[in-house]
PDB file of C-alpha atoms in Angstrom:
ATOM      1  CA  UNK R 936     -14.002 -45.672 -19.124  1.00 66.00           C
ATOM      2  CA  UNK R 937     -16.591 -47.982 -20.717  1.00 87.00           C
ATOM      3  CA  UNK R 938     -17.839 -51.507 -19.820  1.00 88.00           C
ATOM      4  CA  UNK R 939     -16.741 -53.455 -22.337  1.00 87.00           C
ATOM      5  CA  UNK R 940     -13.144 -51.662 -21.809  1.00 91.00           C
ATOM      6  CA  UNK R 941     -13.056 -52.455 -18.527  1.00 91.00           C
ATOM      7  CA  UNK R 942     -14.050 -56.154 -18.926  1.00 93.00           C
ATOM      8  CA  UNK R 943     -11.300 -56.562 -21.563  1.00 93.00           C
ATOM      9  CA  UNK R 944      -9.311 -55.313 -18.713  1.00 94.00           C
ATOM     10  CA  UNK R 945      -9.769 -56.936 -15.915  1.00 94.00           C
ATOM     11  CA  UNK R 946      -9.711 -60.167 -18.166  1.00 95.00           C
ATOM     12  CA  UNK R 947      -5.915 -59.304 -19.105  1.00 96.00           C
ATOM     13  CA  UNK R 948      -5.138 -59.364 -15.458  1.00 96.00           C
ATOM     14  CA  UNK R 949      -6.563 -62.177 -14.944  1.00 96.00           C
ATOM     15  CA  UNK R 950      -4.852 -63.943 -17.962  1.00 96.00           C
ATOM     16  CA  UNK R 951      -1.789 -62.615 -16.859  1.00 95.00           C
ATOM     17  CA  UNK R 952      -2.001 -63.644 -13.249  1.00 96.00           C
ATOM     18  CA  UNK R 953      -2.175 -67.031 -14.167  1.00 95.00           C
ATOM     19  CA  UNK R 954       0.405 -66.927 -16.292  1.00 94.00           C
ATOM     20  CA  UNK R 955       2.633 -65.863 -13.847  1.00 93.00           C
ATOM     21  CA  UNK R 956       1.173 -68.415 -11.013  1.00 92.00           C
ATOM     22  CA  UNK R 957       1.627 -70.985 -13.666  1.00 86.00           C
ATOM     23  CA  UNK R 958       5.347 -70.549 -14.582  1.00 81.00           C
ATOM     24  CA  UNK R 959       6.247 -70.061 -11.059  1.00 84.00           C
ATOM     25  CA  UNK R 960       4.627 -73.041 -10.186  1.00 83.00           C
ATOM     26  CA  UNK R 961       6.548 -74.655 -12.868  1.00 75.00           C
ATOM     27  CA  UNK R 962       9.679 -73.475 -11.345  1.00 74.00           C
ATOM     28  CA  UNK R 963       9.087 -75.081  -8.104  1.00 77.00           C
ATOM     29  CA  UNK R 964       7.806 -78.259  -9.133  1.00 75.00           C
ATOM     30  CA  UNK R 965      10.378 -78.630 -12.225  1.00 68.00           C
ATOM     31  CA  UNK R 966      12.895 -80.903 -11.666  1.00 62.00           C
ATOM     32  CA  UNK R 967      15.917 -78.945 -12.370  1.00 65.00           C
ATOM     33  CA  UNK R 968      19.213 -80.560 -11.604  1.00 64.00           C
ATOM     34  CA  UNK R 969      22.360 -79.204 -12.133  1.00 61.00           C
ATOM     35  CA  UNK R 970      26.437 -80.709 -11.217  1.00 63.00           C
ATOM     36  CA  UNK R 971      25.563 -81.143  -7.482  1.00 66.00           C
ATOM     37  CA  UNK R 972      22.575 -83.055  -8.040  1.00 69.00           C
ATOM     38  CA  UNK R 973      22.287 -84.405 -11.656  1.00 76.00           C
ATOM     39  CA  UNK R 974      19.086 -85.755 -13.125  1.00 82.00           C
ATOM     40  CA  UNK R 975      18.977 -88.452 -15.903  1.00 85.00           C
ATOM     41  CA  UNK R 976      15.805 -88.718 -18.256  1.00 88.00           C
ATOM     42  CA  UNK R 977      16.653 -92.423 -19.293  1.00 91.00           C
ATOM     43  CA  UNK R 978      14.665 -93.388 -22.163  1.00 92.00           C
ATOM     44  CA  UNK R 979      14.046 -97.146 -22.629  1.00 92.00           C
ATOM     45  CA  UNK R 980      14.319 -97.673 -27.127  1.00 91.00           C
ATOM     46  CA  UNK R 981      13.469-100.716 -28.743  1.00 88.00           C
ATOM     47  CA  UNK R 982      12.639-101.877 -32.309  1.00 88.00           C
ATOM     48  CA  UNK R 983      12.169 -98.923 -34.947  1.00 87.00           C
ATOM     49  CA  UNK R 984      12.223 -96.494 -32.041  1.00 83.00           C
ATOM     50  CA  UNK R 985       8.490 -95.225 -32.209  1.00 87.00           C
ATOM     51  CA  UNK R 986       7.700 -92.132 -30.098  1.00 88.00           C
ATOM     52  CA  UNK R 987      11.506 -91.732 -29.358  1.00 90.00           C
ATOM     53  CA  UNK R 988      11.844 -88.397 -31.127  1.00 89.00           C
ATOM     54  CA  UNK R 989       8.495 -87.141 -29.556  1.00 92.00           C
ATOM     55  CA  UNK R 990      10.007 -88.242 -26.109  1.00 91.00           C
ATOM     56  CA  UNK R 991      13.623 -86.500 -26.326  1.00 91.00           C
ATOM     57  CA  UNK R 992      11.817 -82.874 -28.018  1.00 90.00           C
ATOM     58  CA  UNK R 993      10.050 -83.213 -25.413  1.00 90.00           C
ATOM     59  CA  UNK R 994      12.439 -83.139 -23.471  1.00 89.00           C
ATOM     60  CA  UNK R 995      14.568 -80.366 -24.989  1.00 88.00           C
ATOM     61  CA  UNK R 996      11.661 -78.289 -25.007  1.00 87.00           C
ATOM     62  CA  UNK R 997      11.383 -78.269 -21.177  1.00 83.00           C
ATOM     63  CA  UNK R 998      15.322 -78.106 -21.012  1.00 81.00           C
ATOM     64  CA  UNK R 999      14.993 -75.029 -23.515  1.00 81.00           C
ATOM     65  CA  UNK R1000      12.332 -73.448 -21.205  1.00 74.00           C
ATOM     66  CA  UNK R1001      14.344 -74.041 -18.126  1.00 71.00           C
ATOM     67  CA  UNK R1002      12.336 -76.354 -16.776  1.00 71.00           C
ATOM     68  CA  UNK R1003      15.016 -79.268 -16.317  1.00 75.00           C
ATOM     69  CA  UNK R1004      18.518 -79.655 -16.674  1.00 79.00           C
ATOM     70  CA  UNK R1005      19.170 -83.021 -17.539  1.00 82.00           C
ATOM     71  CA  UNK R1006      21.145 -85.427 -19.183  1.00 85.00           C
ATOM     72  CA  UNK R1007      19.187 -87.192 -21.687  1.00 90.00           C
ATOM     73  CA  UNK R1008      19.962 -90.589 -22.756  1.00 92.00           C
ATOM     74  CA  UNK R1009      18.497 -93.198 -25.103  1.00 93.00           C
ATOM     75  CA  UNK R1010      18.923 -96.104 -23.920  1.00 92.00           C
ATOM     76  CA  UNK R1011      19.692 -99.393 -26.514  1.00 91.00           C
ATOM     77  CA  UNK R1012      17.368-102.234 -25.703  1.00 90.00           C
ATOM     78  CA  UNK R1013      17.427-103.993 -28.847  1.00 89.00           C
ATOM     79  CA  UNK R1014      17.232-101.135 -31.414  1.00 90.00           C
ATOM     80  CA  UNK R1015      17.246-102.258 -35.207  1.00 91.00           C
ATOM     81  CA  UNK R1016      18.831-100.385 -38.613  1.00 91.00           C
ATOM     82  CA  UNK R1017      15.672 -97.671 -38.417  1.00 92.00           C
ATOM     83  CA  UNK R1018      15.455 -97.258 -34.839  1.00 90.00           C
ATOM     84  CA  UNK R1019      19.625 -96.699 -34.523  1.00 91.00           C
ATOM     85  CA  UNK R1020      19.423 -94.199 -37.174  1.00 91.00           C
ATOM     86  CA  UNK R1021      16.383 -92.099 -35.304  1.00 90.00           C
ATOM     87  CA  UNK R1022      18.333 -92.141 -32.500  1.00 91.00           C
ATOM     88  CA  UNK R1023      21.865 -90.969 -33.707  1.00 91.00           C
ATOM     89  CA  UNK R1024      20.203 -88.309 -35.478  1.00 91.00           C
ATOM     90  CA  UNK R1025      18.631 -87.401 -32.064  1.00 90.00           C
ATOM     91  CA  UNK R1026      22.223 -87.211 -30.692  1.00 90.00           C
ATOM     92  CA  UNK R1027      23.839 -85.448 -33.682  1.00 89.00           C
ATOM     93  CA  UNK R1028      21.739 -82.513 -32.652  1.00 81.00           C
ATOM     94  CA  UNK R1029      23.326 -81.927 -28.956  1.00 78.00           C
ATOM     95  CA  UNK R1030      22.398 -82.999 -25.828  1.00 81.00           C
ATOM     96  CA  UNK R1031      21.463 -86.643 -26.087  1.00 90.00           C
ATOM     97  CA  UNK R1032      23.522 -89.725 -25.564  1.00 90.00           C
ATOM     98  CA  UNK R1033      23.133 -92.896 -26.639  1.00 91.00           C
ATOM     99  CA  UNK R1034      24.333 -96.119 -24.766  1.00 89.00           C
ATOM    100  CA  UNK R1035      23.788 -99.609 -24.957  1.00 90.00           C
ATOM    101  CA  UNK R1036      22.288-101.491 -22.112  1.00 88.00           C
ATOM    102  CA  UNK R1037      25.245-102.982 -20.586  1.00 89.00           C
ATOM    103  CA  UNK R1038      27.112 -99.910 -20.317  1.00 87.00           C
ATOM    104  CA  UNK R1039      24.122 -97.789 -18.370  1.00 86.00           C
ATOM    105  CA  UNK R1040      25.790 -98.628 -15.186  1.00 85.00           C
ATOM    106  CA  UNK R1041      28.879 -97.044 -16.304  1.00 84.00           C
ATOM    107  CA  UNK R1042      27.313 -93.888 -17.481  1.00 82.00           C
ATOM    108  CA  UNK R1043      25.491 -93.230 -14.623  1.00 80.00           C
ATOM    109  CA  UNK R1044      28.456 -93.014 -11.931  1.00 79.00           C
ATOM    110  CA  UNK R1045      28.659 -90.254 -10.464  1.00 73.00           C
ATOM    111  CA  UNK R1046      32.741 -89.815 -11.358  1.00 71.00           C
ATOM    112  CA  UNK R1047      31.595 -89.484 -14.889  1.00 64.00           C
ATOM    113  CA  UNK R1048      30.658 -86.742 -17.012  1.00 57.00           C
ATOM    114  CA  UNK R1049      27.767 -87.610 -19.363  1.00 54.00           C
ATOM    115  CA  UNK R1050      27.487 -84.564 -21.084  1.00 48.00           C
ATOM    116  CA  UNK R1051      30.840 -84.922 -22.221  1.00 39.00           C
ATOM    117  CA  UNK R1052      30.707 -88.725 -23.206  1.00 41.00           C
ATOM    118  CA  UNK R1053      28.291 -90.351 -26.270  1.00 46.00           C
ATOM    119  CA  UNK R1054      28.543 -94.132 -25.990  1.00 44.00           C
ATOM    120  CA  UNK R1055      27.865 -95.629 -29.516  1.00 47.00           C
ATOM    121  CA  UNK R1056      26.290 -98.877 -30.398  1.00 44.00           C
ATOM    122  CA  UNK R1057      28.457 -99.668 -33.651  1.00 47.00           C
ATOM    123  CA  UNK R1058      30.739-101.842 -31.660  1.00 42.00           C
TER     124      UNK R1058
END
């Protein structure tokens, strides 16, 4: 083998080992959650919901990669019409719950099923 092929093979092996280490480390330190010990990602949202979509999409990405299994809860801390519309669209995509601030304690009670229910703030 020539020198450049050996260098390329060494580089690919090092990148592969780094990627494997990254995935294994992520599995060790990432919160996984589950039915026995549920994890809630509570996102307080107010006003127009600035940054809400970015935050929710990031959490959904973590769930897609099996790095986190958590119920995503958007807490309405004074959303206006635009913010409530954005939160509603995110909830329609699945895996996200919109909950008024007053009902958050009820939602987090151990006997509730957070994935099955969706609180609505139009009351």
